[in-house]
Amino acid sequence: MRRDTVTFPAYSYLALRFLADSPFVALVHCHAQQHKQRGMAFTLVVAPELLQQTQRMPEKMLEFCRKLGVKTSGNAAGNSGLDLTGLPSAQPIEDNTF
């Protein structure tokens, strides 16, 4: 597995292009802990439909999600396709000192 780190200036953005030739899940994040706590991280999921067909969550984890009311199938909102109805909105950042 190859790991890369990219540095870019504040108040800018980064465009990544890569060949996604196999399904995977990756956490993309800033290396500063306080930034991760403020939401400067996201989960990149490539080929989620294929992953859902080939990977199984342990029953213990599914039960934990059910107790918390977290959906365990579908997209990020627990729906099918591009329907993101019910997706929680991002929490506002109260402290802007990152």
mmCIF file of N, CA and C in Angstrom:
data_model
loop_
_atom_site.group_PDB
_atom_site.id
_atom_site.type_symbol
_atom_site.label_atom_id
_atom_site.label_comp_id
_atom_site.label_asym_id
_atom_site.label_seq_id
_atom_site.Cartn_x
_atom_site.Cartn_y
_atom_site.Cartn_z
ATOM 1 N N MET A 1 0.833 -1.172 0.000
ATOM 2 C CA MET A 1 0.000 0.000 0.000
ATOM 3 C C MET A 1 0.882 1.241 0.000
ATOM 4 N N ARG A 2 0.498 2.217 -0.792
ATOM 5 C CA ARG A 2 1.256 3.454 -0.872
ATOM 6 C C ARG A 2 0.518 4.542 -0.116
ATOM 7 N N ARG A 3 1.223 5.281 0.707
ATOM 8 C CA ARG A 3 0.620 6.379 1.460
ATOM 9 C C ARG A 3 1.311 7.670 1.074
ATOM 10 N N ASP A 4 0.524 8.673 0.885
ATOM 11 C CA ASP A 4 1.068 9.977 0.515
ATOM 12 C C ASP A 4 0.510 11.056 1.429
ATOM 13 N N THR A 5 1.293 12.087 1.631
ATOM 14 C CA THR A 5 0.869 13.245 2.384
ATOM 15 C C THR A 5 1.024 14.463 1.483
ATOM 16 N N VAL A 6 0.026 15.325 1.505
ATOM 17 C CA VAL A 6 0.046 16.513 0.668
ATOM 18 C C VAL A 6 -0.080 17.732 1.566
ATOM 19 N N THR A 7 0.741 18.739 1.309
ATOM 20 C CA THR A 7 0.662 19.989 2.043
ATOM 21 C C THR A 7 0.188 21.068 1.081
ATOM 22 N N PHE A 8 -0.764 21.891 1.536
ATOM 23 C CA PHE A 8 -1.218 22.996 0.694
ATOM 24 C C PHE A 8 -1.542 24.188 1.576
ATOM 25 N N PRO A 9 -1.514 25.392 1.010
ATOM 26 C CA PRO A 9 -1.666 26.621 1.795
ATOM 27 C C PRO A 9 -3.050 26.764 2.431
ATOM 28 N N ALA A 10 -3.095 27.549 3.497
ATOM 29 C CA ALA A 10 -4.367 27.846 4.161
ATOM 30 C C ALA A 10 -5.313 28.536 3.184
ATOM 31 N N TYR A 11 -6.601 28.325 3.376
ATOM 32 C CA TYR A 11 -7.657 28.938 2.567
ATOM 33 C C TYR A 11 -7.531 28.584 1.085
ATOM 34 N N SER A 12 -7.058 27.397 0.825
ATOM 35 C CA SER A 12 -6.963 26.929 -0.557
ATOM 36 C C SER A 12 -7.646 25.574 -0.639
ATOM 37 N N TYR A 13 -7.524 24.925 -1.744
ATOM 38 C CA TYR A 13 -8.116 23.605 -1.902
ATOM 39 C C TYR A 13 -7.163 22.700 -2.656
ATOM 40 N N LEU A 14 -7.509 21.444 -2.690
ATOM 41 C CA LEU A 14 -6.687 20.439 -3.339
ATOM 42 C C LEU A 14 -7.588 19.586 -4.219
ATOM 43 N N ALA A 15 -7.197 19.381 -5.446
ATOM 44 C CA ALA A 15 -7.935 18.489 -6.342
ATOM 45 C C ALA A 15 -7.090 17.231 -6.526
ATOM 46 N N LEU A 16 -7.667 16.094 -6.223
ATOM 47 C CA LEU A 16 -6.975 14.815 -6.383
ATOM 48 C C LEU A 16 -7.603 14.039 -7.526
ATOM 49 N N ARG A 17 -6.776 13.398 -8.303
ATOM 50 C CA ARG A 17 -7.272 12.517 -9.350
ATOM 51 C C ARG A 17 -6.515 11.207 -9.221
ATOM 52 N N PHE A 18 -7.255 10.107 -9.188
ATOM 53 C CA PHE A 18 -6.613 8.813 -9.051
ATOM 54 C C PHE A 18 -7.467 7.764 -9.729
ATOM 55 N N LEU A 19 -6.859 6.649 -10.055
ATOM 56 C CA LEU A 19 -7.558 5.530 -10.666
ATOM 57 C C LEU A 19 -8.127 4.666 -9.547
ATOM 58 N N ALA A 20 -9.439 4.613 -9.462
ATOM 59 C CA ALA A 20 -10.114 3.806 -8.447
ATOM 60 C C ALA A 20 -10.464 2.469 -9.087
ATOM 61 N N ASP A 21 -9.507 1.565 -9.107
ATOM 62 C CA ASP A 21 -9.712 0.297 -9.804
ATOM 63 C C ASP A 21 -10.087 -0.857 -8.876
ATOM 64 N N SER A 22 -10.323 -0.557 -7.614
ATOM 65 C CA SER A 22 -10.812 -1.575 -6.684
ATOM 66 C C SER A 22 -11.533 -0.862 -5.550
ATOM 67 N N PRO A 23 -12.527 -1.526 -4.952
ATOM 68 C CA PRO A 23 -13.278 -0.871 -3.880
ATOM 69 C C PRO A 23 -12.418 -0.690 -2.630
ATOM 70 N N PHE A 24 -12.631 0.443 -1.952
ATOM 71 C CA PHE A 24 -11.924 0.668 -0.695
ATOM 72 C C PHE A 24 -12.615 1.757 0.102
ATOM 73 N N VAL A 25 -12.234 1.846 1.370
ATOM 74 C CA VAL A 25 -12.683 2.904 2.270
ATOM 75 C C VAL A 25 -11.427 3.538 2.858
ATOM 76 N N ALA A 26 -11.359 4.864 2.834
ATOM 77 C CA ALA A 26 -10.186 5.551 3.370
ATOM 78 C C ALA A 26 -10.628 6.768 4.163
ATOM 79 N N LEU A 27 -9.953 7.023 5.273
ATOM 80 C CA LEU A 27 -10.184 8.239 6.040
ATOM 81 C C LEU A 27 -9.191 9.282 5.548
ATOM 82 N N VAL A 28 -9.701 10.388 5.041
ATOM 83 C CA VAL A 28 -8.860 11.481 4.574
ATOM 84 C C VAL A 28 -8.975 12.573 5.629
ATOM 85 N N HIS A 29 -7.833 13.036 6.141
ATOM 86 C CA HIS A 29 -7.889 13.944 7.275
ATOM 87 C C HIS A 29 -6.679 14.844 7.348
ATOM 88 N N CYS A 30 -6.851 15.880 8.130
ATOM 89 C CA CYS A 30 -5.757 16.767 8.479
ATOM 90 C C CYS A 30 -5.002 16.105 9.625
ATOM 91 N N HIS A 31 -3.697 16.282 9.693
ATOM 92 C CA HIS A 31 -2.913 15.630 10.740
ATOM 93 C C HIS A 31 -2.935 16.374 12.067
ATOM 94 N N ALA A 32 -3.511 17.565 12.098
ATOM 95 C CA ALA A 32 -3.626 18.293 13.361
ATOM 96 C C ALA A 32 -4.873 17.801 14.085
ATOM 97 N N GLN A 33 -4.721 17.276 15.289
ATOM 98 C CA GLN A 33 -5.832 16.680 16.023
ATOM 99 C C GLN A 33 -7.001 17.640 16.191
ATOM 100 N N GLN A 34 -6.716 18.906 16.522
ATOM 101 C CA GLN A 34 -7.815 19.851 16.721
ATOM 102 C C GLN A 34 -8.578 20.094 15.426
ATOM 103 N N HIS A 35 -7.953 19.929 14.293
ATOM 104 C CA HIS A 35 -8.653 20.073 13.021
ATOM 105 C C HIS A 35 -9.592 18.900 12.787
ATOM 106 N N LYS A 36 -9.135 17.692 13.084
ATOM 107 C CA LYS A 36 -10.007 16.523 12.942
ATOM 108 C C LYS A 36 -11.224 16.657 13.837
ATOM 109 N N GLN A 37 -11.028 17.171 15.046
ATOM 110 C CA GLN A 37 -12.137 17.344 15.981
ATOM 111 C C GLN A 37 -13.149 18.356 15.471
ATOM 112 N N ARG A 38 -12.709 19.256 14.611
ATOM 113 C CA ARG A 38 -13.603 20.269 14.053
ATOM 114 C C ARG A 38 -14.156 19.847 12.689
ATOM 115 N N GLY A 39 -13.971 18.599 12.330
ATOM 116 C CA GLY A 39 -14.592 18.083 11.122
ATOM 117 C C GLY A 39 -13.763 18.159 9.861
ATOM 118 N N MET A 40 -12.472 18.417 9.991
ATOM 119 C CA MET A 40 -11.635 18.492 8.804
ATOM 120 C C MET A 40 -11.144 17.096 8.428
ATOM 121 N N ALA A 41 -12.122 16.225 8.206
ATOM 122 C CA ALA A 41 -11.847 14.847 7.811
ATOM 123 C C ALA A 41 -13.079 14.327 7.095
ATOM 124 N N PHE A 42 -12.882 13.367 6.230
ATOM 125 C CA PHE A 42 -14.018 12.720 5.586
ATOM 126 C C PHE A 42 -13.643 11.295 5.227
ATOM 127 N N THR A 43 -14.654 10.484 5.030
ATOM 128 C CA THR A 43 -14.453 9.102 4.627
ATOM 129 C C THR A 43 -14.708 8.999 3.140
ATOM 130 N N LEU A 44 -13.733 8.506 2.416
ATOM 131 C CA LEU A 44 -13.848 8.297 0.975
ATOM 132 C C LEU A 44 -14.195 6.836 0.751
ATOM 133 N N VAL A 45 -15.328 6.590 0.118
ATOM 134 C CA VAL A 45 -15.762 5.219 -0.161
ATOM 135 C C VAL A 45 -15.835 5.057 -1.671
ATOM 136 N N VAL A 46 -15.047 4.140 -2.204
ATOM 137 C CA VAL A 46 -15.054 3.852 -3.635
ATOM 138 C C VAL A 46 -15.790 2.538 -3.857
ATOM 139 N N ALA A 47 -16.764 2.552 -4.738
ATOM 140 C CA ALA A 47 -17.596 1.393 -5.086
ATOM 141 C C ALA A 47 -18.367 0.857 -3.882
ATOM 142 N N PRO A 48 -19.189 1.723 -3.232
ATOM 143 C CA PRO A 48 -19.913 1.280 -2.037
ATOM 144 C C PRO A 48 -20.861 0.106 -2.292
ATOM 145 N N GLU A 49 -21.479 0.060 -3.471
ATOM 146 C CA GLU A 49 -22.399 -1.045 -3.762
ATOM 147 C C GLU A 49 -21.659 -2.381 -3.755
ATOM 148 N N LEU A 50 -20.473 -2.394 -4.336
ATOM 149 C CA LEU A 50 -19.674 -3.623 -4.352
ATOM 150 C C LEU A 50 -19.215 -3.988 -2.945
ATOM 151 N N LEU A 51 -18.814 -2.997 -2.174
ATOM 152 C CA LEU A 51 -18.403 -3.263 -0.792
ATOM 153 C C LEU A 51 -19.557 -3.851 0.013
ATOM 154 N N GLN A 52 -20.771 -3.311 -0.183
ATOM 155 C CA GLN A 52 -21.929 -3.816 0.546
ATOM 156 C C GLN A 52 -22.241 -5.262 0.170
ATOM 157 N N GLN A 53 -21.921 -5.661 -1.046
ATOM 158 C CA GLN A 53 -22.172 -7.039 -1.482
ATOM 159 C C GLN A 53 -21.115 -8.011 -0.968
ATOM 160 N N THR A 54 -19.903 -7.511 -0.745
ATOM 161 C CA THR A 54 -18.801 -8.415 -0.426
ATOM 162 C C THR A 54 -18.327 -8.348 1.023
ATOM 163 N N GLN A 55 -18.694 -7.300 1.754
ATOM 164 C CA GLN A 55 -18.244 -7.146 3.139
ATOM 165 C C GLN A 55 -19.436 -7.275 4.074
ATOM 166 N N ARG A 56 -19.213 -7.848 5.232
ATOM 167 C CA ARG A 56 -20.274 -7.990 6.229
ATOM 168 C C ARG A 56 -19.821 -7.390 7.550
ATOM 169 N N MET A 57 -20.719 -6.607 8.142
ATOM 170 C CA MET A 57 -20.458 -6.044 9.465
ATOM 171 C C MET A 57 -20.687 -7.133 10.500
ATOM 172 N N PRO A 58 -19.874 -7.201 11.523
ATOM 173 C CA PRO A 58 -20.126 -8.149 12.609
ATOM 174 C C PRO A 58 -21.468 -7.839 13.280
ATOM 175 N N GLU A 59 -22.202 -8.864 13.655
ATOM 176 C CA GLU A 59 -23.524 -8.687 14.262
ATOM 177 C C GLU A 59 -23.464 -7.782 15.497
ATOM 178 N N LYS A 60 -22.381 -7.861 16.247
ATOM 179 C CA LYS A 60 -22.219 -7.010 17.425
ATOM 180 C C LYS A 60 -22.255 -5.521 17.045
ATOM 181 N N MET A 61 -21.604 -5.182 15.944
ATOM 182 C CA MET A 61 -21.590 -3.792 15.484
ATOM 183 C C MET A 61 -22.967 -3.373 14.989
ATOM 184 N N LEU A 62 -23.655 -4.262 14.279
ATOM 185 C CA LEU A 62 -25.002 -3.956 13.790
ATOM 186 C C LEU A 62 -25.946 -3.696 14.960
ATOM 187 N N GLU A 63 -25.832 -4.496 16.002
ATOM 188 C CA GLU A 63 -26.671 -4.318 17.185
ATOM 189 C C GLU A 63 -26.369 -2.972 17.857
ATOM 190 N N PHE A 64 -25.113 -2.613 17.937
ATOM 191 C CA PHE A 64 -24.701 -1.339 18.515
ATOM 192 C C PHE A 64 -25.329 -0.180 17.733
ATOM 193 N N CYS A 65 -25.281 -0.264 16.404
ATOM 194 C CA CYS A 65 -25.873 0.779 15.556
ATOM 195 C C CYS A 65 -27.381 0.855 15.767
ATOM 196 N N ARG A 66 -28.044 -0.303 15.849
ATOM 197 C CA ARG A 66 -29.494 -0.318 16.058
ATOM 198 C C ARG A 66 -29.858 0.366 17.372
ATOM 199 N N LYS A 67 -29.087 0.119 18.416
ATOM 200 C CA LYS A 67 -29.352 0.747 19.722
ATOM 201 C C LYS A 67 -29.211 2.265 19.661
ATOM 202 N N LEU A 68 -28.307 2.749 18.808
ATOM 203 C CA LEU A 68 -28.096 4.190 18.659
ATOM 204 C C LEU A 68 -29.027 4.810 17.627
ATOM 205 N N GLY A 69 -29.790 3.978 16.927
ATOM 206 C CA GLY A 69 -30.673 4.489 15.884
ATOM 207 C C GLY A 69 -29.954 4.831 14.597
ATOM 208 N N VAL A 70 -28.775 4.232 14.387
ATOM 209 C CA VAL A 70 -27.982 4.484 13.190
ATOM 210 C C VAL A 70 -28.344 3.449 12.131
ATOM 211 N N LYS A 71 -28.662 3.936 10.923
ATOM 212 C CA LYS A 71 -29.014 3.018 9.841
ATOM 213 C C LYS A 71 -27.779 2.233 9.409
ATOM 214 N N THR A 72 -27.985 0.999 8.991
ATOM 215 C CA THR A 72 -26.850 0.129 8.645
ATOM 216 C C THR A 72 -26.872 -0.316 7.194
ATOM 217 N N SER A 73 -27.686 0.319 6.384
ATOM 218 C CA SER A 73 -27.687 -0.010 4.956
ATOM 219 C C SER A 73 -27.973 1.260 4.164
ATOM 220 N N GLY A 74 -27.684 1.224 2.894
ATOM 221 C CA GLY A 74 -27.930 2.373 2.028
ATOM 222 C C GLY A 74 -26.756 3.332 1.985
ATOM 223 N N ASN A 75 -27.050 4.551 1.554
ATOM 224 C CA ASN A 75 -26.004 5.564 1.428
ATOM 225 C C ASN A 75 -25.750 6.248 2.783
ATOM 226 N N ALA A 76 -25.087 7.391 2.765
ATOM 227 C CA ALA A 76 -24.738 8.077 4.011
ATOM 228 C C ALA A 76 -25.959 8.454 4.841
ATOM 229 N N ALA A 77 -27.113 8.619 4.192
ATOM 230 C CA ALA A 77 -28.339 8.962 4.916
ATOM 231 C C ALA A 77 -29.171 7.717 5.214
ATOM 232 N N GLY A 78 -28.692 6.554 4.792
ATOM 233 C CA GLY A 78 -29.444 5.325 5.012
ATOM 234 C C GLY A 78 -30.511 5.093 3.961
ATOM 235 N N ASN A 79 -30.421 5.812 2.844
ATOM 236 C CA ASN A 79 -31.380 5.686 1.756
ATOM 237 C C ASN A 79 -30.706 5.025 0.561
ATOM 238 N N SER A 80 -31.442 4.876 -0.530
ATOM 239 C CA SER A 80 -30.849 4.279 -1.725
ATOM 240 C C SER A 80 -30.473 5.355 -2.735
ATOM 241 N N GLY A 81 -29.530 5.021 -3.597
ATOM 242 C CA GLY A 81 -29.114 5.935 -4.660
ATOM 243 C C GLY A 81 -28.575 7.244 -4.124
ATOM 244 N N LEU A 82 -29.006 8.334 -4.756
ATOM 245 C CA LEU A 82 -28.523 9.665 -4.383
ATOM 246 C C LEU A 82 -29.475 10.399 -3.446
ATOM 247 N N ASP A 83 -30.451 9.708 -2.894
ATOM 248 C CA ASP A 83 -31.412 10.311 -1.971
ATOM 249 C C ASP A 83 -30.758 10.518 -0.612
ATOM 250 N N LEU A 84 -30.452 11.769 -0.291
ATOM 251 C CA LEU A 84 -29.795 12.092 0.980
ATOM 252 C C LEU A 84 -30.768 12.715 1.977
ATOM 253 N N THR A 85 -32.068 12.484 1.781
ATOM 254 C CA THR A 85 -33.079 12.980 2.712
ATOM 255 C C THR A 85 -32.799 12.440 4.112
ATOM 256 N N GLY A 86 -32.809 13.332 5.084
ATOM 257 C CA GLY A 86 -32.584 12.917 6.466
ATOM 258 C C GLY A 86 -31.134 12.926 6.889
ATOM 259 N N LEU A 87 -30.231 13.270 5.983
ATOM 260 C CA LEU A 87 -28.813 13.332 6.340
ATOM 261 C C LEU A 87 -28.609 14.468 7.331
ATOM 262 N N PRO A 88 -27.962 14.195 8.459
ATOM 263 C CA PRO A 88 -27.738 15.275 9.436
ATOM 264 C C PRO A 88 -26.884 16.380 8.823
ATOM 265 N N SER A 89 -27.199 17.622 9.164
ATOM 266 C CA SER A 89 -26.397 18.734 8.655
ATOM 267 C C SER A 89 -25.117 18.838 9.477
ATOM 268 N N ALA A 90 -24.128 19.476 8.913
ATOM 269 C CA ALA A 90 -22.853 19.659 9.609
ATOM 270 C C ALA A 90 -23.060 20.566 10.808
ATOM 271 N N GLN A 91 -22.351 20.288 11.865
ATOM 272 C CA GLN A 91 -22.434 21.113 13.064
ATOM 273 C C GLN A 91 -21.597 22.374 12.862
ATOM 274 N N PRO A 92 -22.116 23.529 13.254
ATOM 275 C CA PRO A 92 -21.331 24.759 13.109
ATOM 276 C C PRO A 92 -20.104 24.744 14.014
ATOM 277 N N ILE A 93 -19.061 25.366 13.562
ATOM 278 C CA ILE A 93 -17.838 25.471 14.356
ATOM 279 C C ILE A 93 -17.949 26.753 15.172
ATOM 280 N N GLU A 94 -17.991 26.602 16.476
ATOM 281 C CA GLU A 94 -18.136 27.761 17.357
ATOM 282 C C GLU A 94 -16.790 28.469 17.541
ATOM 283 N N ASP A 95 -15.727 27.696 17.632
ATOM 284 C CA ASP A 95 -14.408 28.243 17.878
ATOM 285 C C ASP A 95 -13.660 28.241 16.552
ATOM 286 N N ASN A 96 -13.356 29.391 16.013
ATOM 287 C CA ASN A 96 -12.721 29.495 14.697
ATOM 288 C C ASN A 96 -11.215 29.694 14.815
ATOM 289 N N THR A 97 -10.594 29.096 15.833
ATOM 290 C CA THR A 97 -9.171 29.329 16.069
ATOM 291 C C THR A 97 -8.290 28.178 15.603
ATOM 292 N N PHE A 98 -8.666 27.505 14.551
ATOM 293 C CA PHE A 98 -7.798 26.432 14.075
ATOM 294 C C PHE A 98 -6.908 26.977 13.021
#
